[in-house]
Coordinates of C-alpha atoms in Angstrom, one line a residue:
M1 CA 103.5 142.9 70.7
K2 CA 100.8 144.4 68.6
P3 CA 97.2 143.4 69.2
T4 CA 95.6 141.6 66.3
K5 CA 92.3 142.4 64.7
R6 CA 90.8 139.3 66.2
T7 CA 91.7 140.5 69.7
I8 CA 90.3 144.0 69.1
L9 CA 87.0 142.5 67.7
W10 CA 86.2 140.7 71.0
I11 CA 87.6 143.3 73.4
V12 CA 85.5 146.2 72.0
P13 CA 82.1 144.6 72.5
I14 CA 83.0 143.6 76.0
L15 CA 84.0 147.2 76.8
I16 CA 80.8 148.5 75.3
I17 CA 78.7 146.0 77.4
A18 CA 80.7 147.0 80.6
I19 CA 80.1 150.7 80.0
F20 CA 76.3 150.1 79.5
Y21 CA 76.2 148.0 82.6
Y22 CA 77.9 150.7 84.6
F23 CA 75.5 153.4 83.5
Y24 CA 72.2 151.5 83.1
G25 CA 72.6 148.4 85.2
P26 CA 70.9 147.8 88.5
K27 CA 71.7 150.2 91.3
D28 CA 71.7 149.7 95.0
E29 CA 68.4 150.6 96.7
V30 CA 68.5 153.8 98.7
T31 CA 66.5 153.4 101.9
E32 CA 67.7 156.6 103.7
N33 CA 67.1 159.8 101.8
K34 CA 65.7 163.3 102.4
D35 CA 62.9 162.7 99.9
I36 CA 61.8 159.5 101.7
E37 CA 61.7 161.4 105.0
M38 CA 59.7 164.2 103.3
I39 CA 57.1 161.8 101.9
K40 CA 56.8 159.9 105.2
G41 CA 56.3 163.2 107.0
Q42 CA 53.5 164.5 104.9
L43 CA 50.0 164.4 106.4
L44 CA 47.8 161.6 105.2
A45 CA 44.9 163.9 104.5
E46 CA 44.1 167.5 105.0
N47 CA 41.9 166.9 108.1
S48 CA 44.3 164.4 109.7
N49 CA 47.2 164.7 112.2
M50 CA 48.7 161.4 111.0
T51 CA 51.6 161.3 108.5
I52 CA 51.8 159.0 105.5
G53 CA 54.7 157.1 107.2
E54 CA 52.7 156.5 110.4
A55 CA 49.6 155.4 108.5
F56 CA 51.4 152.8 106.4
N57 CA 53.3 151.5 109.4
R58 CA 50.0 150.9 111.2
Y59 CA 48.0 149.6 108.3
C60 CA 50.6 147.4 106.6
S61 CA 53.4 145.0 107.5
K62 CA 56.9 144.4 106.1
N63 CA 57.2 148.2 105.4
E64 CA 60.0 149.4 103.2
W65 CA 60.7 152.8 101.7
V66 CA 63.0 153.1 98.7
Y67 CA 64.3 156.1 96.7
F68 CA 65.4 155.9 93.1
E69 CA 65.7 158.1 90.0
T70 CA 64.3 157.0 86.6
Q71 CA 66.2 157.2 83.4
K72 CA 64.6 160.6 82.7
R73 CA 65.8 161.9 86.1
Q74 CA 62.4 161.7 87.8
K75 CA 62.8 161.3 91.6
V76 CA 60.6 158.5 92.9
V77 CA 59.9 157.3 96.5
E78 CA 58.3 153.9 96.5
Y79 CA 56.5 152.3 99.4
K80 CA 56.7 148.5 99.5
G81 CA 54.7 146.5 102.0
E82 CA 52.0 143.9 102.6
C83 CA 48.6 145.4 103.2
P84 CA 45.1 144.1 103.8
V85 CA 43.2 144.6 100.5
K86 CA 39.8 143.0 99.7
E87 CA 40.0 140.8 102.8
A88 CA 43.4 139.4 101.9
T89 CA 47.0 140.5 102.6
Q90 CA 48.6 141.5 99.3
P91 CA 52.0 142.9 98.3
V92 CA 51.7 146.7 97.7
N93 CA 53.9 149.0 95.8
L94 CA 52.9 152.7 95.8
Q95 CA 55.0 155.3 94.1
F96 CA 55.3 159.0 95.0
L97 CA 56.8 161.2 92.3
V98 CA 58.9 164.0 94.0
E99 CA 58.7 167.4 92.4
D100 CA 61.5 170.0 92.6
N101 CA 59.6 172.2 95.0
N102 CA 59.4 169.5 97.8
S103 CA 55.9 168.5 96.8
Y104 CA 54.8 165.2 95.3
V105 CA 52.3 163.5 93.1
I106 CA 51.0 160.0 93.8
G107 CA 52.1 157.7 91.0
V108 CA 51.5 154.0 90.2
L109 CA 49.9 151.6 92.6
L110 CA 50.7 147.9 92.2
L111 CA 48.6 145.3 94.1
N112 CA 50.0 141.8 93.9
H113 CA 52.3 143.1 91.1
V114 CA 49.3 144.3 89.0
Q115 CA 49.0 148.0 88.1
Q116 CA 45.8 149.5 89.4
T117 CA 43.7 152.3 87.8
P118 CA 43.8 155.8 89.3
E119 CA 40.3 155.1 90.8
E120 CA 41.5 151.9 92.5
R121 CA 44.6 153.7 93.7
E122 CA 42.4 156.5 95.3
S123 CA 40.1 153.9 96.8
F124 CA 43.1 152.1 98.4
I125 CA 44.5 155.3 99.8
Q126 CA 41.1 156.2 101.2
S127 CA 40.7 152.8 102.8
V128 CA 44.1 153.2 104.5
Y129 CA 43.0 156.6 105.8
E130 CA 39.6 155.3 107.1
Q131 CA 41.1 152.2 108.7
V132 CA 43.9 154.1 110.5
E133 CA 41.7 156.9 111.6
A134 CA 39.2 154.4 113.0
H135 CA 41.8 152.9 115.3

């Protein structure tokens, strides 16, 4: 039995959609990874003995660390939690961009799902440092 043009015309788009979904669709979140452990193990500040992981575990609640790669193959470790900010507990997403030489750059900070400026991001990180060091 030979496929008709009509059959081919509805099968081809479905195959294209399936291929795009496979390559670009949502991926499972990776919560155990060497890059996550590397970020969590970095010191919070140069003059501190506390790691980033310890600081966020003490300062925030509902802590979660996730690893993913962007479409451009940038490695990202994202911290998700609920932290006290401006006298209220807010959802926080802070991204760390992992470089090839096992270093990182601090990326985007979202407070209550709103992107913050670099100055606000630095202020938040400084407040985490001060609050954790005070206790």
